[in-house]
Structure formats: structure tokens, C-alpha cells
Coordinates of C-alpha atoms in Angstrom, one line a residue:
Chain A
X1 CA 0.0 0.0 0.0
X2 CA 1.3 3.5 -1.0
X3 CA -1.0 5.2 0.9
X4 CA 0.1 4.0 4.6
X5 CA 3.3 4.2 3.7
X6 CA 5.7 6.5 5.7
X7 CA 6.8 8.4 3.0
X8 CA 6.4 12.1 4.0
X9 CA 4.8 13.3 0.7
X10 CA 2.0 10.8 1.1
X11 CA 1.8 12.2 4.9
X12 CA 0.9 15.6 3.8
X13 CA -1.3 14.5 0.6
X14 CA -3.4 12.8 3.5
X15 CA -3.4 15.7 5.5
X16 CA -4.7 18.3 2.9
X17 CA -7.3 15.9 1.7
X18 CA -8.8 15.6 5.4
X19 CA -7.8 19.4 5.1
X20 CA -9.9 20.3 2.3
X21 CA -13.1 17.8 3.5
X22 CA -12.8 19.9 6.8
X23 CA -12.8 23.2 4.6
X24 CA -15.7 22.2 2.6
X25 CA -17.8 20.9 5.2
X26 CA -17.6 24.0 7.1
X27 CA -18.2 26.4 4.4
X28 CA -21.3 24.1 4.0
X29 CA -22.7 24.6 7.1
X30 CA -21.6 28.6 7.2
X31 CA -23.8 28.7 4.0
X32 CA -27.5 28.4 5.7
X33 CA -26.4 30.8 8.7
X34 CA -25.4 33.2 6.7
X35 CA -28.5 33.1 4.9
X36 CA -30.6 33.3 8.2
X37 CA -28.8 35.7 9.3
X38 CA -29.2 38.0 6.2
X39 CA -32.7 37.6 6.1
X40 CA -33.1 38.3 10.0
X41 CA -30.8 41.4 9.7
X42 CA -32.7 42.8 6.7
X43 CA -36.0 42.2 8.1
X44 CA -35.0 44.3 11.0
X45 CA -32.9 46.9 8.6
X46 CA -36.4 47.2 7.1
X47 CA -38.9 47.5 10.2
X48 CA -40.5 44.0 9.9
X49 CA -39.7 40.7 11.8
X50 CA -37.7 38.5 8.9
X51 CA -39.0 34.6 9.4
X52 CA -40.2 33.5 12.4
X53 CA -42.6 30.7 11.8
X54 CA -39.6 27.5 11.7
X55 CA -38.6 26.7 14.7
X56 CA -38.0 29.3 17.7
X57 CA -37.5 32.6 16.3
X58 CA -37.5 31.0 13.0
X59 CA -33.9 29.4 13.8
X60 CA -34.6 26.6 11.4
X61 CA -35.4 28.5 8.0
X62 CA -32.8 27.5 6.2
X63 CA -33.6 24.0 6.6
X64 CA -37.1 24.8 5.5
X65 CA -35.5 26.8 2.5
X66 CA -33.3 23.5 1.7
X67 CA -35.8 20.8 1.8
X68 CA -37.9 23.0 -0.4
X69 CA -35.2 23.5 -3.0
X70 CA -34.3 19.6 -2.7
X71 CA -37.6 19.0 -3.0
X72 CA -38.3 21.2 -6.5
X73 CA -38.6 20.0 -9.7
X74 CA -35.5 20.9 -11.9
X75 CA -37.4 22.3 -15.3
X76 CA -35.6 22.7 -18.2
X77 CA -36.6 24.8 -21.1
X78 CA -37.1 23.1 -24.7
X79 CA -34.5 25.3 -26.1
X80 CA -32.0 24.8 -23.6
X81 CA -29.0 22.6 -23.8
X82 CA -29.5 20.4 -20.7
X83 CA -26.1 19.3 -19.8
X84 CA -24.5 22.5 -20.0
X85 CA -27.5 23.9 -17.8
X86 CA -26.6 21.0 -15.4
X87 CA -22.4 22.0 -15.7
X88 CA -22.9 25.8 -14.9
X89 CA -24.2 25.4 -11.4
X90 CA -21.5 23.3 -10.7
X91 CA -18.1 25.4 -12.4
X92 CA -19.6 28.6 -9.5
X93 CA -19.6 26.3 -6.7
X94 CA -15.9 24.6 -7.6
X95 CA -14.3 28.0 -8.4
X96 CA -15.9 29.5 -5.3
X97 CA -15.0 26.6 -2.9
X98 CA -11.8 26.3 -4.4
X99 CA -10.5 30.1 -3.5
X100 CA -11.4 28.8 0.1
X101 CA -8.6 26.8 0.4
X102 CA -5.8 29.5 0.1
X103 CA -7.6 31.9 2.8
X104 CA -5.2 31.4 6.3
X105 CA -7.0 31.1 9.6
X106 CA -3.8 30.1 11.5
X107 CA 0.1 30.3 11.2
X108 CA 1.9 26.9 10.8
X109 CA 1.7 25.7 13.8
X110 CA -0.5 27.1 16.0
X111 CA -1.9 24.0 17.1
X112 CA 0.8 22.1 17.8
X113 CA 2.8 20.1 14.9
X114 CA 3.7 21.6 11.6
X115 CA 0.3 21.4 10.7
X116 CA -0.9 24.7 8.8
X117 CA -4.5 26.2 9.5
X118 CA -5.1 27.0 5.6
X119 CA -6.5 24.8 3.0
X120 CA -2.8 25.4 0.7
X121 CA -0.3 28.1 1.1
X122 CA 1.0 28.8 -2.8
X123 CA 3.5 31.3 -3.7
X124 CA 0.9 32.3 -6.3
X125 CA -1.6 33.0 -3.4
X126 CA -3.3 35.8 -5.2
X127 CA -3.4 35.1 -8.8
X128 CA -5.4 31.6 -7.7
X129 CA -7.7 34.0 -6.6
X130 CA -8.0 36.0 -9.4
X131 CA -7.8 32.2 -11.9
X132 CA -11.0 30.9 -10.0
X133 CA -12.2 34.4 -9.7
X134 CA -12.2 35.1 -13.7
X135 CA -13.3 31.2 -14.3
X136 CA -16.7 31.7 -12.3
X137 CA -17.4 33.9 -15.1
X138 CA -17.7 30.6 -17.1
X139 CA -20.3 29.6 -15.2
X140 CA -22.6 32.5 -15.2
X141 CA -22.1 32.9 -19.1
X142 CA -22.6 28.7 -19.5
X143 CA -25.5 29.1 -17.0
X144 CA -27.5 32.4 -19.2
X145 CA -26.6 30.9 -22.7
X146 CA -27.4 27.1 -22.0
X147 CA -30.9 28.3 -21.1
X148 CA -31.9 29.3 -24.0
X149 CA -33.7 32.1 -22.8
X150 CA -33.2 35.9 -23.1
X151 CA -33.4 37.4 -20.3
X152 CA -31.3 34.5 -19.0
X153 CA -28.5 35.6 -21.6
X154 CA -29.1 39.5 -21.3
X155 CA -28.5 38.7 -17.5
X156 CA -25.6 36.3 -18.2
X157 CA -23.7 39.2 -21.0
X158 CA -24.2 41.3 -17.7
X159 CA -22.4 39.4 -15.0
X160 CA -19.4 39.1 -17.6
X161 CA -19.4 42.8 -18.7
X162 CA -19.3 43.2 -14.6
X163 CA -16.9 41.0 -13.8
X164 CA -14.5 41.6 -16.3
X165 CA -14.8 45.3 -15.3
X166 CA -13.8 44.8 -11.8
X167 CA -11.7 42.4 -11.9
X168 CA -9.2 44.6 -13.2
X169 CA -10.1 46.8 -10.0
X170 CA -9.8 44.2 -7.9
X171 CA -6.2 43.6 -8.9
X172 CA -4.9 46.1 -9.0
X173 CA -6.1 46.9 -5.5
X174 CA -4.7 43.8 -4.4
X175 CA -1.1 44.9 -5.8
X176 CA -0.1 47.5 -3.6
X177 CA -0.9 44.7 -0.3
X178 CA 1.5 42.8 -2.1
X179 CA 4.2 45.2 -2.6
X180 CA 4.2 46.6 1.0
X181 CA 4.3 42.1 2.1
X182 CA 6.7 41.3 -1.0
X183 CA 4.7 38.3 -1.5
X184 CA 1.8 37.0 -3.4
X185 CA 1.0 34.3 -1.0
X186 CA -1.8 35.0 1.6
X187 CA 0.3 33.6 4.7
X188 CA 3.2 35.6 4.1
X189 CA 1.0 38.7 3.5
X190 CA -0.4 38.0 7.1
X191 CA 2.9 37.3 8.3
X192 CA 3.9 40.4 7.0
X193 CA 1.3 42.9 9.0
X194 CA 2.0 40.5 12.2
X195 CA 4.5 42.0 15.0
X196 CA 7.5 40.9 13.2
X197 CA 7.6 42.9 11.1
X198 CA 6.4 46.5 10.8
X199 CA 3.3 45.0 12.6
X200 CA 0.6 47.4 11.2
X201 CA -2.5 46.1 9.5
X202 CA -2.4 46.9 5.8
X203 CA -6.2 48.7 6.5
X204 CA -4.0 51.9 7.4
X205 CA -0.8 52.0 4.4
X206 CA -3.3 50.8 1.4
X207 CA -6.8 52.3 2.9
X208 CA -7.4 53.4 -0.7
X209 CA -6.3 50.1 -2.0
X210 CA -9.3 48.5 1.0
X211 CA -11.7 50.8 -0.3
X212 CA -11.5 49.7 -4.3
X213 CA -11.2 46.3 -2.7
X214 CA -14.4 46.2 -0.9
X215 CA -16.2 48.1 -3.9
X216 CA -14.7 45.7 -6.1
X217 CA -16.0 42.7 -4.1
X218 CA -18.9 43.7 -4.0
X219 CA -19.2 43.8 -8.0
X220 CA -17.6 40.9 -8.0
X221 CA -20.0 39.1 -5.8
X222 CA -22.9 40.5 -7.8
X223 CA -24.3 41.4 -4.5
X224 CA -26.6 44.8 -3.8
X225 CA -25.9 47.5 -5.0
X226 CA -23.9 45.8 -8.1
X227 CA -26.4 43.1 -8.7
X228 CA -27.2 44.1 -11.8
X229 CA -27.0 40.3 -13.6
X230 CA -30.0 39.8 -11.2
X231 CA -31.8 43.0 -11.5
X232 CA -35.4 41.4 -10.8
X233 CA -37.3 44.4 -12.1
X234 CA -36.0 44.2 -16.1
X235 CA -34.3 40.6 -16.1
X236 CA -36.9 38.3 -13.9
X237 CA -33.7 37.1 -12.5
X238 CA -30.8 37.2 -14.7
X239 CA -28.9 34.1 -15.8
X240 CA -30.8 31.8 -13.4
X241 CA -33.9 33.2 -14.4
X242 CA -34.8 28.9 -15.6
X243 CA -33.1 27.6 -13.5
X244 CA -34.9 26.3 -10.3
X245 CA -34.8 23.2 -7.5
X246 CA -31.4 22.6 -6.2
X247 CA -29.7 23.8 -9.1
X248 CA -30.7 27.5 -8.8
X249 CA -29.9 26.5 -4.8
X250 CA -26.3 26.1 -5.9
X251 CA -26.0 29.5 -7.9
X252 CA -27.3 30.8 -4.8
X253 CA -25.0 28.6 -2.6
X254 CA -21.9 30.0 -4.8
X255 CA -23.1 33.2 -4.3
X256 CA -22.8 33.5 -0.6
X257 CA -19.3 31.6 -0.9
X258 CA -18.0 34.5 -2.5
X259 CA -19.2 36.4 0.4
X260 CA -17.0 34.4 2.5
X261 CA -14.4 34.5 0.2
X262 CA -14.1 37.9 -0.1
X263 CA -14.4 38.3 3.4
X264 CA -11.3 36.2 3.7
X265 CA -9.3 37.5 1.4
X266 CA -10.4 41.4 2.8
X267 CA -9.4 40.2 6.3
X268 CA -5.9 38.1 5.4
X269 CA -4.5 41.7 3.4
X270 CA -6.0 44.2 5.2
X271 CA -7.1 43.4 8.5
X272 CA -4.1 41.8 9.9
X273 CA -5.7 37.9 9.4
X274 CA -5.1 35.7 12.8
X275 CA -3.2 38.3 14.3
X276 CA -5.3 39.5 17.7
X277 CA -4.4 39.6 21.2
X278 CA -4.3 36.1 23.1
X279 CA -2.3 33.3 22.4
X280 CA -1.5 31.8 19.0
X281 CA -4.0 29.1 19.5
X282 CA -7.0 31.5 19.2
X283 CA -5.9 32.6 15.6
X284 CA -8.6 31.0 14.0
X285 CA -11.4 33.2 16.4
X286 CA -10.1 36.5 15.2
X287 CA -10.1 35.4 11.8
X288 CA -13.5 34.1 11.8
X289 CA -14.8 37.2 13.9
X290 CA -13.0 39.5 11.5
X291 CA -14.7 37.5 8.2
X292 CA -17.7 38.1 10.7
X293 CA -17.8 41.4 10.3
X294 CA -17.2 41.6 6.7
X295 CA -20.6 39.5 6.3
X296 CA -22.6 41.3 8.3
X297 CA -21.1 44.6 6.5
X298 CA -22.0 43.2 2.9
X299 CA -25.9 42.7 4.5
X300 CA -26.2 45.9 5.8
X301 CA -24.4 47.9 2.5
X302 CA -27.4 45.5 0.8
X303 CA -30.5 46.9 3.3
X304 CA -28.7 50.5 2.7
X305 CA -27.9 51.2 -1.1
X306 CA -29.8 51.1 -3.8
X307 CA -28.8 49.2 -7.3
X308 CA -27.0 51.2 -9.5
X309 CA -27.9 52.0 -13.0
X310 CA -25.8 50.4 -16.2
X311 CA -23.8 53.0 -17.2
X312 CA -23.1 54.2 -13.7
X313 CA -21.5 50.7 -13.0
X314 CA -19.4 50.5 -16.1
X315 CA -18.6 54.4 -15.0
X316 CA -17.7 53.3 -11.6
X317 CA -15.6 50.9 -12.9
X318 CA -13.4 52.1 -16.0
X319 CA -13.1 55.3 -14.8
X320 CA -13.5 55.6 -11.0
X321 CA -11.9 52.9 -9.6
X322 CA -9.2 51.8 -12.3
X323 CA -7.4 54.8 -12.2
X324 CA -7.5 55.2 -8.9
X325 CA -6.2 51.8 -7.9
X326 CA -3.0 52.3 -10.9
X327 CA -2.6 55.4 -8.6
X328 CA -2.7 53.9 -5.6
X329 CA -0.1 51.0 -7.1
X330 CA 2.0 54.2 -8.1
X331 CA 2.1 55.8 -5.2
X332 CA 2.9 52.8 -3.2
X333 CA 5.7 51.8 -5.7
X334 CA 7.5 55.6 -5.1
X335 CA 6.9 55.4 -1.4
X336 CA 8.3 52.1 -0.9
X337 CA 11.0 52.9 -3.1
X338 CA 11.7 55.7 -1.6
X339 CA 11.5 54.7 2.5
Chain B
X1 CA 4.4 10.8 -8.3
X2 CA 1.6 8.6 -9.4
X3 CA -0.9 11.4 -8.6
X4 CA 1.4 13.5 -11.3
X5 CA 0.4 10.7 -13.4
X6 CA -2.6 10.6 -14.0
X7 CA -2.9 14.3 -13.4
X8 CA -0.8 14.3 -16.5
X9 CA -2.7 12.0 -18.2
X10 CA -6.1 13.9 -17.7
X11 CA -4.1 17.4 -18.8
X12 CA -3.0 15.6 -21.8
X13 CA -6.0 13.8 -23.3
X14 CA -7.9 17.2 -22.0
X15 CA -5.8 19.1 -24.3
X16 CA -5.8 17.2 -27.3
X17 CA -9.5 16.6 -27.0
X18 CA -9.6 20.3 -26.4
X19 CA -7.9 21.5 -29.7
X20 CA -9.8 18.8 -31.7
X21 CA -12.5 20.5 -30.5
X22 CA -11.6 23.6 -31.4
X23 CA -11.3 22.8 -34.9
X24 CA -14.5 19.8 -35.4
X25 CA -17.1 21.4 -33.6
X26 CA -19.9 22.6 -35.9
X27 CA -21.0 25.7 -33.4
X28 CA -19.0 28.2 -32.6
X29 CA -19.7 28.3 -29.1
X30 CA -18.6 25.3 -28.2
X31 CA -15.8 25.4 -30.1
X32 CA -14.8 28.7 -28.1
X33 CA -15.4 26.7 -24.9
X34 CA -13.3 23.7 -26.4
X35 CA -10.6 25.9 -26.7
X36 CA -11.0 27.1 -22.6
X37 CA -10.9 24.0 -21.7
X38 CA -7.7 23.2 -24.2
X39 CA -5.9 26.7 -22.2
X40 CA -6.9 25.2 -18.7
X41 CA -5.7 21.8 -19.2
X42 CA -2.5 23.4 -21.1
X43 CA -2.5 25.6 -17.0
X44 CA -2.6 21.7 -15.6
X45 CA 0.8 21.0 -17.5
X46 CA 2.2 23.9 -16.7
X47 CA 1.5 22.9 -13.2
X48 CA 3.3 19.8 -13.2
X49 CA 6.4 21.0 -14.8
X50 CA 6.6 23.5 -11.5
X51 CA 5.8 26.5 -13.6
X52 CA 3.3 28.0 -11.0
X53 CA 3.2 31.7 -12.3
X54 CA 2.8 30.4 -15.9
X55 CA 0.0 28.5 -15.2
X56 CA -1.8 31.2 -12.9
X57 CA -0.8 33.9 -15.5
X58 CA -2.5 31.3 -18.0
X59 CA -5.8 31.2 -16.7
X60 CA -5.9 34.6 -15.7
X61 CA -5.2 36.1 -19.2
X62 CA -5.9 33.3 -21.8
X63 CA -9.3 32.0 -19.9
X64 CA -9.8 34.3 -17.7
X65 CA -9.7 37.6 -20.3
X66 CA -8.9 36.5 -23.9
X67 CA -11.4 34.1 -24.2
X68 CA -14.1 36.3 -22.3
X69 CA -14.2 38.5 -25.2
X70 CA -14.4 35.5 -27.8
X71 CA -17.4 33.9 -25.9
X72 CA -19.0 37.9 -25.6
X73 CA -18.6 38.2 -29.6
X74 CA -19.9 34.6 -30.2
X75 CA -22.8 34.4 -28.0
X76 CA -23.8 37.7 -29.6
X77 CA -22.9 37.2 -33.0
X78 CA -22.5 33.7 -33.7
X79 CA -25.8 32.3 -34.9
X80 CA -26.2 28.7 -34.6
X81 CA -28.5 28.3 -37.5
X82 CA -25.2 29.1 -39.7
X83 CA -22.9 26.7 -38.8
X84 CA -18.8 27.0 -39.6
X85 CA -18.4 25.5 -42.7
X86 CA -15.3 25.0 -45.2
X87 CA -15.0 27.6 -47.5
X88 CA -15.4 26.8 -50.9
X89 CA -12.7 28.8 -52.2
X90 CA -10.4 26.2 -53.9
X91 CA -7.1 27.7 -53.5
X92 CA -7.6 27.1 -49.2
X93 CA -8.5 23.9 -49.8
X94 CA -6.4 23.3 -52.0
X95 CA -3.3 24.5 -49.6
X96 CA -5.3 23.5 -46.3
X97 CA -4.0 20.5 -46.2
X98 CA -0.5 21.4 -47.3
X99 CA -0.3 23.8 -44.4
X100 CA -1.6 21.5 -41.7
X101 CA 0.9 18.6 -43.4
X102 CA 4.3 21.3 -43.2
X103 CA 3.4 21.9 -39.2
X104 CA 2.8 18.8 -38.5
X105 CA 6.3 17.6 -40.1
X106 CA 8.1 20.4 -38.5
X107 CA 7.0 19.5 -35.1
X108 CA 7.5 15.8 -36.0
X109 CA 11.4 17.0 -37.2
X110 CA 12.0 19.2 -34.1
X111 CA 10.5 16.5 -31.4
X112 CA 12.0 13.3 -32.9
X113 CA 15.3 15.8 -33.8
X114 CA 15.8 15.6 -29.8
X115 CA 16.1 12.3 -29.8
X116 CA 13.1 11.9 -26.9
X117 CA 16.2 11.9 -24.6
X118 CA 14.1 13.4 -21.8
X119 CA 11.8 9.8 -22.0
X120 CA 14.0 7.7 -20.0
X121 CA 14.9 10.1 -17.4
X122 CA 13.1 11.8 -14.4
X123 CA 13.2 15.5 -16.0
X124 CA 16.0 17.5 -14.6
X125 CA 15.9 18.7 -10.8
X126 CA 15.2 21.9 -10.5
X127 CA 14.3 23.9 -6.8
X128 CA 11.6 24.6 -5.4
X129 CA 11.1 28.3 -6.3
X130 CA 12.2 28.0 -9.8
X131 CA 8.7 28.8 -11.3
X132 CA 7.6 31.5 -8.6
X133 CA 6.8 34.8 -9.4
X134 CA 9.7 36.1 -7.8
X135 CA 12.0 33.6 -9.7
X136 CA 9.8 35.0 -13.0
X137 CA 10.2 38.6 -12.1
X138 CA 13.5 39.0 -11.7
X139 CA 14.6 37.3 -14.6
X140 CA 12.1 39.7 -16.6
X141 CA 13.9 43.0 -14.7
X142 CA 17.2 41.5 -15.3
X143 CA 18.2 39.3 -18.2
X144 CA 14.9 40.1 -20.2
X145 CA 14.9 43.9 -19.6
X146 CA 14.5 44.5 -23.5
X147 CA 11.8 42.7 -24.8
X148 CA 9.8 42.8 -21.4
X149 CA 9.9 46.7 -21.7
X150 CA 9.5 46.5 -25.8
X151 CA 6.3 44.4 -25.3
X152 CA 5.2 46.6 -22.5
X153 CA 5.3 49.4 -25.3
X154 CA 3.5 47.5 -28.0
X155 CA 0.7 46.3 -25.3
X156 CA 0.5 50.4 -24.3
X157 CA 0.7 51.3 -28.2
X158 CA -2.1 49.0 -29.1
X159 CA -4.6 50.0 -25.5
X160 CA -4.2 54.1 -27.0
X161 CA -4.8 52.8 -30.5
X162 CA -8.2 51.1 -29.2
X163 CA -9.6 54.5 -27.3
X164 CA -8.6 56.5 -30.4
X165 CA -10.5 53.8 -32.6
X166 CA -13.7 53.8 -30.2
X167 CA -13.4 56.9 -29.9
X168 CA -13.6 58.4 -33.3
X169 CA -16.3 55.1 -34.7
X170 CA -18.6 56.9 -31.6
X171 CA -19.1 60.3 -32.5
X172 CA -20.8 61.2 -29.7
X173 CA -18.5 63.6 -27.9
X174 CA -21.2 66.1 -27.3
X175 CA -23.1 63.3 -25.3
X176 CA -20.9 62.2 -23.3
X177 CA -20.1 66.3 -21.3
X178 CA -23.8 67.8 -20.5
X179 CA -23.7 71.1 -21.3
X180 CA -20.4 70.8 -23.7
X181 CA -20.6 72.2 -26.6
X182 CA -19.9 70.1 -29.9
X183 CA -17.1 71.0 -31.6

């Protein structure tokens, strides 16, 4: 047997495996909370009581909003092509689980061992973000032309126009985090704002860059106010407009994992990741609390701002945010060559 | 080793399949998406000969960006009632073939020309941050100054040379400043 053998490289294959079942199961379970909490918080943010019927104080929703989803007929429209329908819910779940694994919640070795608390740590760190960030594009485009419906391909031309837009935003925001860290990888750009070294959060040096970041995000997201793909008043719903049962449950499942992937990557480069008073074994708290945060910040930008119009989000984009993240990459570039 | 393997296997056959795709599929579309999912697996290999950046910089720019744009122009454009067909032009089909049959010898010449010495062996050893993009970026800002600054150049020539396009094809300056006054 090769696997129980006590070769080291088998050692560590085991350990990411158990790693990335771990990572997945979580996220899983993070999934349905989140969505409770959304709709509690908005119900509130909007003067009414959210769901209360399931269970006490309506804890058990989401499990009502599963089983109904499980429970739905997946319809597929004559002019569709069915297997690619039944592919694009699938390519936005793997690219948004996948980005999970490089998002730190611990140094190497925090609890006990070598063992690290992230899913991989890769010198590429950010551009895997960016790979399975510009291949969930696939998914939406797959998802809106498979369906064979227009409004499902107006919506799904929209999501790419989006993301494509900010991703470049989103990049180049990212760049000046990894100037100030001289790394690409997420650990070392923690490692970097920790006490070792200059020990300031990147929030303060690259607020600019936080700002385009989180603006970004939330384009890239397609959440409120950038959720034009899904713009329910002129599109029905965008590309998943035929899509229903547990297949439109995934879209919507991906969705809220680029919430938390966001969050991650927003709290590993700018808000200083595990690092938090308290020993080292709590690094996985103040990561979670600070991804906390993040979530409950995307709800409440969603209760507070309205969409924006087409040409104001392409406006935002091109000419708001691009040159003013290549200024921000500037300005860091001079300053660090400089000091 | 034997996860390489068949990693390498998968990459392979999902290449070739990928660029037969590319060029026997009767709708456009999914030729286009053949061809993503020729670049991806083409990211795999790059993967397993250690070259990390490349295969990041791969997906981000070939399938990430590139192909973006061909899938926009053929989902709008590309009308699957009028599938691709062979032209009937008979001086293409005539040299078609000829074309295809001087590649393919020339790759046959150059990959049996090395003798298919690196078969037998393990591949050279190489360390561990050979493909990184630190190892990347200082060998562009030092040995490949040149052409990395020349290409930078053409890239910034051709980005001007698309706003001046869009911008004169538009022709409507006046629009786009309320209260400006058309020249």
C-alpha cells in the first residue's frame, strides 16, 4: 500500500485531503447561517420581523428553504442545452469553494505540529484568486446561454461585462498589499502585518487600496448595489432566471461563498488575518470574527444602497476605480522605493 | 508521483480533445469553450512542470480575459443556425491541407530531432522556487529587460490605438459632457 506508507509526501497529501473535506464541510454549514442571518438582519434593517414561523425565532429556515429547494422540480426549457445547464451550477460552486482553500485562519503551527490552519499556502496566493475568480465567469455565461432564454442571456452578458470590469479593479487593489508584504501568498501577507515585522494592518498603508477592494468585491459578488445580472425588475432574475430546484440552490449557494471568500481574502490583506491579542491558539477566532464582520457589513451595504444603473457601474468601474487603484499601485511603488 | 500521473494524463488527453475540439465542432460556441478548456488543461501541464506563475498567468489572461471577449462576440454574434463551414474557395482547400501537413512535419522534425532523450529520465531537478513569481520577475527585470519593456510598449501602443479607434467610430462627444458644446 502507497498510501500508509511513511513516505512524507503521502503524509501531507493525507493531511490536505482531510484538510480540504474539513474546509468544505464547514463552508457548508456557514452557508444556511449566513442566509438566516441575512434575512433576520434585513427584516429588521427594514422594520418587519424577517422569518419566524420554523422553529424558535425561526432558527430553522434555512432548513425549511433546503428541503424546499431539494424538494423542487428541476425544469428545463425546450431550447435549452441540458447538460451545459446542469455544468454551470456546478463550475460557480468549484471555483468558489476552491479560492477557500488558500484563505489562512492560523500560522503553521498554532496547534501544535507543523500542521498549517489553511487549506494550501502557494507562492501564487493571489493570482489563484484571481484564476478561479475570472473562471466563475464561465459559469454565469454557461448558465445564461445554455438556457436558451433571453433574459437568462441578457443577464448572463451582464455578469461578464461586470466581472471583467472589476476584476481589473480588484487587482490592481490587491497589488499594492503585495508590494508593502513582497509576497503573493496570503500567509506571508499576514505574516507580513504581524509583530514581526512592521506590525501594522495593511487597512491603514493601502486604505485606498481597502476601499477599491471592498467596492470591487462587491461587484464581483454580484451582490446589492452591483447586482445588476439579477436585477429582478428588467431581467426576472438574470442568468438563473430557468433555473430552479437545487440547481438554482447552488448558484445561490456560490453566491454567498463569494461572500466568504471575499471576506477572507479582505481580512488576510488588510485586517491583519489571525493576528489579535491572546495566544496563537486563538488565531482561527479572530479570523473568523473579522470575516464576521465583513458578512454582516455586505448585509447591511445590501438593506442600505440602492442598485445602480448600467452605465453608472461601467462608470464606476473604468473610470473611477481603475485609475484610482494604478494610482494607488503608483504611489505605493515611489513610497516604498523611496522609505 | 503517481498522482502526477494521471494528473498528466487527464491534462494531456484534456488538451488534445480540447484543440480537436476547437477545430470539429460545428457551433461556434462550443468550439470557443473547447478551446477554454484546451488553455486550462494546457494551466494543468504547466502545473506539473513547476511552472506555477505560468499556469496562474494562463488562466488569468488566456481563460480568464482573452477568451471572455471570444465567448461575448460569439454568444452575440455567432448564430447557430449558420454553422462553420469549409469555404469553398479552392485555392484554401487546396493549400489547407498542405499547411496542416508542413506543421505537423516540423514539429514531427524538431520532437523526434531531440532524440526523446528526456523519455528515460526523471526530467532535470530543478528547486523549489524555480517557477515562482519572484524567480519569474527578476529574470524579466534583469536578463529580459529588453523585450519585457518593448512588449510593455507594444501592449500600451495597441490600448491608446483602441480608445482613439472607439473613440472616433462613436461620435458622440457632445453626449458624453452635458452642457459641452460640440465642436
Amino acid at each position: 500500500m502507497v498510501l500508509l506508507g511513511a513516505d512524507p509526501v503521502v503524509e501531507t497529501t493525507l493531511v490536505q485531503i482531510v484538510k480540504a473535506i474539513v474546509i468544505f464541510a464547514v463552508i457548508l454549514q456557514v452557508v444556511p447561517v449566513i442566509l438566516l442571518l441575512e434575512r433576520k438582519l434585513l427584516g429588521r434593517f427594514q422594520q418587519r420581523y424577517g422569518p419566524n414561523r420554523v422553529g424558535p425565532k425561526g432558527a430553522l429556515q434555512p432548513f425549511a428553504d433546503v428541503l424546499k429547494l431539494l424538494s423542487k422540480e428541476s425544469s428545463t426549457p425546450t431550447t435549452a442545452v441540458p447538460w451545459m445547464m446542469a455544468i454551470a451550477p456546478v463550475i460557480s460552486i468549484v471555483t468558489a469553494v476552491a479560492t477557500l482553500a488558500i484563505i489562512p485562519f492560523g500560522p503553521q503551527g498554532a496547534w501544535g505540529g507543523d500542521l498549517g490552519l489553511y487549506g494550501i499556502d502557494v507562492p501564487i496566493g493571489l493570482l489563484y484568486f484571481f484564476a478561479f475568480g475570472s473562471l466563475a465567469f464561465y459559469a454565469f455565461v454557461l448558465g445564461g446561454w445554455a438556457s436558451g432564454s433571453k433574459y437568462s442571456f441578457l443577464g448572463a452578458m451582464r455578469s461578464a461585462a461586470q466581472l471583467i470590469s472589476y476584476e481589473v479593479a480588484i487587482g490592481l487593489s490587491l497589488l499594492g498589499v503585495a508590494m508593502m508584504a513582497g509576497s503573493l501568498s496570503l500567509v506571508d501577507i499576514v505574516e507580513a502585518q504581524g509583530s514581526a515585522g512592521k506590525g501594522i494592518w495593511f487597512v491603514v498603508p493601502q486604505f485606498v487600496g481597502f476601499i477599491i477592494f471592498m467596492v470591487a468585491g462587491f461587484a464581483e459578488s454580484s451582490r446589492p448595489p452591483f447586482d445588476l445580472p439579477e436585477s429582478d425588475a428588467e431581467l426576472v432574475a438574470g442568468y438563473n432566471t430557468e433555473y430552479s430546484g437545487m440547481r438554482f440552490g447552488s448558484f445561490f449557494m456560490a453566491e454567498y461563498i463569494e461572500v466568504i471568500v471575499i471576506s477572507g481574502v479582505a481580512t488576510a490583506c488588510f485586517l491583519g488575518g489571525w493576528h489579535g491579542p491572546g495566544p496563537e491558539a486563538l488565531a482561527p477566532l479572530w479570523v473568523v470574527l473579522k470575516m464576521f464582520a465583513f458578512v454582516l457589513f455586505f448585509i447591511w451595504i445590501r438593506a442600505t444602497l440602492p442598485r445602480l444603473r448600467y452605465d453608472q457601474l461601467m462608470f464606476l468601474g473604468w473610470k473611477v476605480l481603475l485609475p484610482l487603484a494604478t494610482l494607488n499601485v503608483l504611489v505605493t511603488a515611489i513610497l516604498l522605493v523611496v522609505t | 508521483m503517481l498522482f502526477e500521473q494521471i494528473l498528466f494524463f487527464i491534462a494531456g488527453f484534456g488538451a488534445i480533445a480540447g484543440a480537436l475540439g476547437v477545430a470539429m465542432l460545428r457551433n461556434p460556441f462550443f468550439s470557443v469553450l473547447a478551446l477554454v478548456s484546451h488553455l486550462i488543461a494546457l494551466a494543468v501541464l504547466f502545473l506539473l512542470l513547476r511552472a506555477d506563475f505560468l499556469a496562474a498567468a494562463q488562466v488569468v489572461v488566456y481563460a480568464g480575459a482573452v477568451m471572455v471577449l471570444y465567448v461575448f462576440v460569439v454568444a452575440y454574434v455567432g448564430d447557430s443556425d449558420a454553422p462553420l463551414r469549409a469555404t469553398d474557395d479552392g485555392l484554401v482547400k487546396a493549400f489547407g491541407p498542405l499547411a496542416a501537413l508542413a506543421i505537423f512535419l516540423e514539429i514531427t522534425f524538431a520532437v523526434v530531432g531531440s532524440s526523446l532523450s528526456g523519455l528515460g529520465g526523471r526530467g532535470p531537478d530543478v528547486d523549489a522556487r524555480y517557477g515562482s513569481p519572484e524567480a519569474i520577475g527578476d529574470l524579466l527585470l534583469t536578463k529580459f529587460l529588453l523585450p519585457f519593456e518593448a512588449a510593455s510598449f507594444l501592449l500600451l501602443l495597441a490600448a491608446v490605438g483602441a480608445v482613439v479607434l472607439a473613440r472616433k467610430r462613436r461620435g458622440l462627444e457632445d453626449l458624453d459632457a452635458p452642457g459641452g458644446v460640440a465642436g
